[in-house]
Amino acid sequence: MTSPAPGDGPLIVVDSVNKHFGDLHVLQDINLSVGRGEVVVVLGPSGSGKSTLCRVINRLETFESGTITIDGQALPEEGAELAKLRADVGMVFQSFNLFAHKTILENVTLGPVKVRKMPKAEADSLGKELLERVGVQHQAAKYPAQLSGGQQQRVAIARSLAMKPKVMLFDEPTSALDPEMITEVLDVMTGLAKDGMTMIVVTHEMGFARKAADRVVFMSDGQILEQAPPEQFFTDPQTARAKDFLSKIL
Ligand code: ADP
Ligand code: MG
């Protein structure tokens, strides 16, 4: 397979990726291509490999065979090139992992200043703009512990966006939140999707999947079993495992 040039072709291509954890074949010949501006929602039972897939795309995990390209560039094993490529891939997890001893604004500006070498004044103005975008501009001088979970997760999204990523990976971003805070985070994600951000989202929020996804990818036991537009997947799942999954979750 020839890699497309940057700016051309799909943004992410996962090609025949395999990974084991000991005896467990956690990713089994995974093929997934994500277009520019596309929103892919990954669904599947717990333990099916969704988080691992996100983590190999960001190289937080190694894999044994296959290739992953981001904007036409293969993921390097390590070093400065990896850091650069990784900065193109924003990631938001279930736990917000904000720096407890930094203010909200500092949490957002740290990456651009340290990794992107952005002048502090520019990073501050970008940070404020992003905090406004996620609706927590009034909390800029506070510390993470002073914010609600939903606010902290929105800060985590702003922090990722500050690196100007080409793609955003979300791994169950609302799973640790109290129900009343889920919507405010999903609304920010929906806004991002509308603005054309390329996104891979692992979630159990079926409303978000129906509304925001261009495509649903269904994983089970380390395999991608189905890929379809949400309407099609929810109304006419093809495999017994997808039917079973939907019957439990809907
Ligand atoms: P999901 O996100 O779909 O719930 P994961 O990718 O987290 O699934 O995990 C897939 C499988 O891999 C699970 O059986 C899990 O226990 C196992 N697993 C995940 N991370 C590790 C690890 N670091 N070491 C060993 N096994 C792991
Ligand atoms: Mg997971």
Coordinates of C-alpha atoms and ligand atoms in Angstrom, one line a residue:
M1 CA 0.0 0.0 0.0
T2 CA 1.4 3.4 -0.9
S3 CA 0.9 6.2 1.7
P4 CA -1.0 9.2 0.5
A5 CA 0.8 12.6 0.7
P6 CA 0.0 14.9 3.7
G7 CA -3.2 16.8 3.0
D8 CA -4.4 14.1 0.6
G9 CA -6.4 10.9 1.2
P10 CA -7.7 9.6 4.5
L11 CA -6.3 11.2 7.7
I12 CA -5.8 8.0 9.5
V13 CA -5.2 4.6 8.0
V14 CA -4.9 1.6 10.3
D15 CA -3.8 -1.3 8.1
S16 CA -3.8 -4.9 9.3
V17 CA -2.8 -4.1 12.8
N18 CA -2.3 -6.9 15.3
K19 CA -1.6 -6.8 19.0
H20 CA -1.4 -9.3 21.8
F21 CA -1.4 -8.9 25.6
G22 CA 0.3 -12.2 26.4
D23 CA -2.1 -14.9 25.0
L24 CA -4.9 -12.4 24.4
H25 CA -5.1 -11.3 20.7
V26 CA -6.6 -7.9 21.6
L27 CA -6.5 -6.4 18.1
Q28 CA -7.0 -8.9 15.3
D29 CA -6.1 -7.7 11.9
I30 CA -7.7 -4.3 12.4
N31 CA -8.3 -2.2 9.3
L32 CA -9.8 1.3 9.7
S33 CA -9.6 4.3 7.6
V34 CA -10.9 7.7 8.8
G35 CA -11.5 10.6 6.4
R36 CA -10.8 14.2 7.0
G37 CA -13.6 15.8 9.1
E38 CA -15.1 12.4 9.6
V39 CA -16.6 11.4 13.0
V40 CA -16.3 7.7 13.7
V41 CA -18.0 6.3 16.8
V42 CA -16.6 3.0 18.1
L43 CA -19.1 0.8 19.9
G44 CA -18.7 -2.6 21.5
P45 CA -18.9 -4.5 24.7
S46 CA -16.4 -4.0 27.5
G47 CA -13.1 -5.7 26.8
S48 CA -13.4 -5.7 23.0
G49 CA -10.3 -3.7 22.4
K50 CA -11.7 -0.2 21.9
S51 CA -9.3 1.6 24.3
T52 CA -6.4 -0.4 23.0
L53 CA -7.3 0.7 19.4
C54 CA -7.2 4.3 20.6
R55 CA -3.9 3.8 22.4
V56 CA -2.1 2.2 19.4
I57 CA -3.3 5.0 17.2
N58 CA -1.6 7.4 19.6
R59 CA 1.3 5.0 20.1
L60 CA 0.7 4.8 23.8
E61 CA 0.8 1.1 23.1
T62 CA 3.0 -0.7 20.7
F63 CA 1.7 -3.3 18.2
E64 CA 3.3 -6.3 16.6
S65 CA 2.3 -6.1 12.9
G66 CA 0.6 -3.8 10.5
T67 CA 0.9 0.0 9.9
I68 CA -0.8 3.1 11.1
T69 CA -0.4 6.3 9.2
I70 CA -1.6 9.7 10.2
D71 CA -1.8 12.3 7.5
G72 CA 0.3 10.1 5.2
Q73 CA 3.1 9.5 7.8
A74 CA 3.7 6.2 9.4
L75 CA 3.9 6.2 13.1
P76 CA 7.6 6.2 14.2
E77 CA 8.7 3.9 17.0
E78 CA 10.0 6.6 19.3
G79 CA 11.9 9.8 19.6
A80 CA 11.2 13.4 18.4
E81 CA 9.3 12.3 15.4
L82 CA 6.9 10.3 17.6
A83 CA 6.4 13.3 19.9
K84 CA 5.6 15.5 16.9
L85 CA 3.1 13.0 15.4
R86 CA 1.6 12.4 18.8
A87 CA 1.0 16.1 19.2
D88 CA -1.2 15.8 16.1
V89 CA -3.4 13.3 17.9
G90 CA -5.4 14.8 20.8
M91 CA -6.7 12.3 23.3
V92 CA -9.4 12.7 26.0
F93 CA -9.9 9.9 28.5
Q94 CA -12.5 9.0 31.0
S95 CA -10.4 10.5 33.8
F96 CA -9.5 14.1 33.1
N97 CA -5.9 14.0 34.4
L98 CA -5.6 17.7 34.7
F99 CA -2.5 19.0 36.5
A100 CA -3.8 19.6 40.1
H101 CA -1.3 22.3 41.0
K102 CA -1.7 24.4 37.8
T103 CA -4.6 26.8 37.1
I104 CA -7.2 25.9 34.5
L105 CA -5.5 28.4 32.0
E106 CA -2.1 26.9 32.8
N107 CA -3.4 23.4 32.1
V108 CA -4.3 24.6 28.6
T109 CA -1.2 26.6 27.8
L110 CA 1.4 24.2 29.1
G111 CA 1.4 22.0 26.0
P112 CA 1.6 24.8 23.4
V113 CA 4.4 26.5 25.3
K114 CA 6.5 23.4 26.0
V115 CA 5.8 21.2 23.0
R116 CA 4.8 23.7 20.3
K117 CA 7.2 26.4 21.5
M118 CA 4.5 28.9 21.3
P119 CA 5.2 32.3 22.9
K120 CA 3.5 32.6 26.3
A121 CA 1.3 35.6 25.4
E122 CA 0.1 33.8 22.3
A123 CA -0.6 30.6 24.3
D124 CA -2.5 32.7 26.9
S125 CA -4.7 34.2 24.3
L126 CA -5.3 30.9 22.5
G127 CA -6.0 29.3 25.9
K128 CA -8.6 31.9 26.8
E129 CA -10.3 31.5 23.4
L130 CA -10.5 27.7 23.9
L131 CA -11.8 28.0 27.4
E132 CA -14.5 30.2 26.1
R133 CA -15.2 27.7 23.3
V134 CA -15.8 25.0 25.9
G135 CA -17.7 27.3 28.2
V136 CA -15.3 27.5 31.2
Q137 CA -13.7 30.9 30.6
H138 CA -14.8 32.2 34.0
Q139 CA -12.8 29.4 35.7
A140 CA -9.5 30.3 34.1
A141 CA -7.8 31.3 37.4
K142 CA -9.1 28.4 39.4
Y143 CA -7.6 25.0 40.1
P144 CA -9.0 21.7 38.8
A145 CA -10.4 20.6 42.2
Q146 CA -12.6 23.7 42.3
L147 CA -14.4 22.6 39.1
S148 CA -17.1 20.1 38.6
G149 CA -16.3 16.9 36.7
G150 CA -18.1 18.2 33.6
Q151 CA -16.1 21.4 33.7
Q152 CA -12.9 19.5 34.2
Q153 CA -13.6 17.3 31.2
R154 CA -14.3 20.4 29.1
V155 CA -10.9 21.8 30.2
A156 CA -9.3 18.5 29.2
I157 CA -10.9 18.9 25.7
A158 CA -9.6 22.5 25.5
R159 CA -6.1 21.4 26.6
S160 CA -6.1 18.9 23.8
L161 CA -7.3 21.4 21.2
A162 CA -4.6 23.8 22.3
M163 CA -2.1 21.5 20.5
K164 CA -4.0 22.1 17.3
P165 CA -4.4 18.3 16.7
K166 CA -5.4 16.9 13.3
V167 CA -7.6 14.4 15.0
M168 CA -9.2 14.0 18.4
L169 CA -9.6 10.6 20.1
F170 CA -12.2 10.4 22.8
D171 CA -12.2 7.3 25.0
E172 CA -15.4 7.2 27.0
P173 CA -15.1 10.8 27.9
T174 CA -18.4 10.9 29.8
S175 CA -18.3 7.6 31.6
A176 CA -17.0 9.0 34.9
L177 CA -19.4 11.9 34.9
D178 CA -22.6 12.4 36.9
P179 CA -25.6 12.2 34.5
E180 CA -26.4 15.9 34.7
M181 CA -22.9 16.7 33.4
I182 CA -22.8 14.4 30.4
T183 CA -24.8 16.7 28.1
E184 CA -22.5 19.7 28.5
V185 CA -19.5 17.6 27.5
L186 CA -21.3 15.9 24.6
D187 CA -22.5 19.4 23.4
V188 CA -18.8 20.5 23.2
M189 CA -18.0 17.4 21.2
T190 CA -21.0 17.9 18.9
G191 CA -19.8 21.5 18.3
L192 CA -16.3 20.2 17.4
A193 CA -17.7 17.7 15.0
K194 CA -19.8 20.4 13.3
D195 CA -16.7 22.6 13.0
G196 CA -15.1 19.8 10.9
M197 CA -12.8 18.1 13.5
T198 CA -11.8 14.6 12.6
M199 CA -12.9 12.5 15.6
I200 CA -12.8 8.9 16.8
V201 CA -15.1 8.5 19.8
V202 CA -15.5 5.5 22.0
T203 CA -18.8 6.0 23.9
H204 CA -21.8 4.3 25.3
E205 CA -23.9 7.4 24.5
M206 CA -26.1 6.1 21.8
G207 CA -27.8 9.5 21.3
F208 CA -24.5 11.1 20.5
A209 CA -23.6 8.2 18.1
R210 CA -26.9 8.6 16.3
K211 CA -26.6 12.3 16.0
A212 CA -22.9 13.1 15.5
A213 CA -21.4 10.0 13.9
D214 CA -20.8 9.7 10.2
R215 CA -20.0 6.1 10.8
V216 CA -20.3 3.5 13.5
V217 CA -17.6 0.9 14.0
F218 CA -18.7 -2.1 16.1
M219 CA -15.9 -4.0 17.8
S220 CA -16.2 -7.3 19.6
D221 CA -13.4 -9.6 20.9
G222 CA -10.6 -7.7 19.2
Q223 CA -12.3 -7.5 15.8
I224 CA -14.2 -4.9 13.8
L225 CA -17.4 -6.8 13.0
E226 CA -19.4 -4.0 11.4
Q227 CA -19.0 -0.5 10.0
A228 CA -22.1 1.4 8.9
P229 CA -23.8 4.8 9.0
P230 CA -25.5 5.1 12.4
E231 CA -29.0 4.9 11.1
Q232 CA -28.2 1.6 9.3
F233 CA -26.3 0.1 12.3
F234 CA -29.0 0.9 14.8
T235 CA -31.9 -0.3 12.7
D236 CA -30.3 -3.2 10.9
P237 CA -27.3 -4.6 12.6
Q238 CA -25.9 -7.5 10.6
T239 CA -24.2 -9.7 13.2
A240 CA -25.6 -11.6 16.2
R241 CA -23.1 -10.0 18.5
A242 CA -24.1 -6.5 17.4
K243 CA -27.8 -7.4 17.8
D244 CA -27.0 -8.7 21.3
F245 CA -25.1 -5.6 22.2
L246 CA -27.8 -3.3 21.0
S247 CA -30.5 -5.3 22.8
K248 CA -28.6 -4.7 26.1
I249 CA -27.8 -1.1 25.6
L250 CA -30.9 0.4 24.0
Ligands
ADP1 P1 -12.4 -1.9 25.9 O1 -11.9 -0.5 25.8 O2 -13.2 -2.3 24.6 O3 -13.2 -2.2 27.1 P2 -9.6 -2.7 26.2 O4 -8.9 -2.2 25.0 O5 -9.5 -1.8 27.4 O6 -11.2 -2.9 25.9 O7 -9.2 -4.1 26.6 C1 -9.3 -5.2 25.7 C2 -8.7 -6.5 26.4 O8 -7.4 -6.3 26.7 C3 -9.4 -6.7 27.8 O9 -9.6 -8.1 27.9 C4 -8.4 -6.2 28.8 O10 -8.5 -6.9 30.0 C5 -7.1 -6.4 28.0 N1 -6.0 -5.5 28.4 C6 -6.1 -4.1 28.2 N2 -5.0 -3.5 28.6 C7 -4.2 -4.5 29.0 C8 -2.8 -4.5 29.5 N3 -2.1 -3.4 29.6 N4 -2.3 -5.7 29.8 C9 -3.0 -6.9 29.7 N5 -4.3 -6.9 29.2 C10 -4.8 -5.8 28.9
MG2 MG -12.1 1.0 27.2

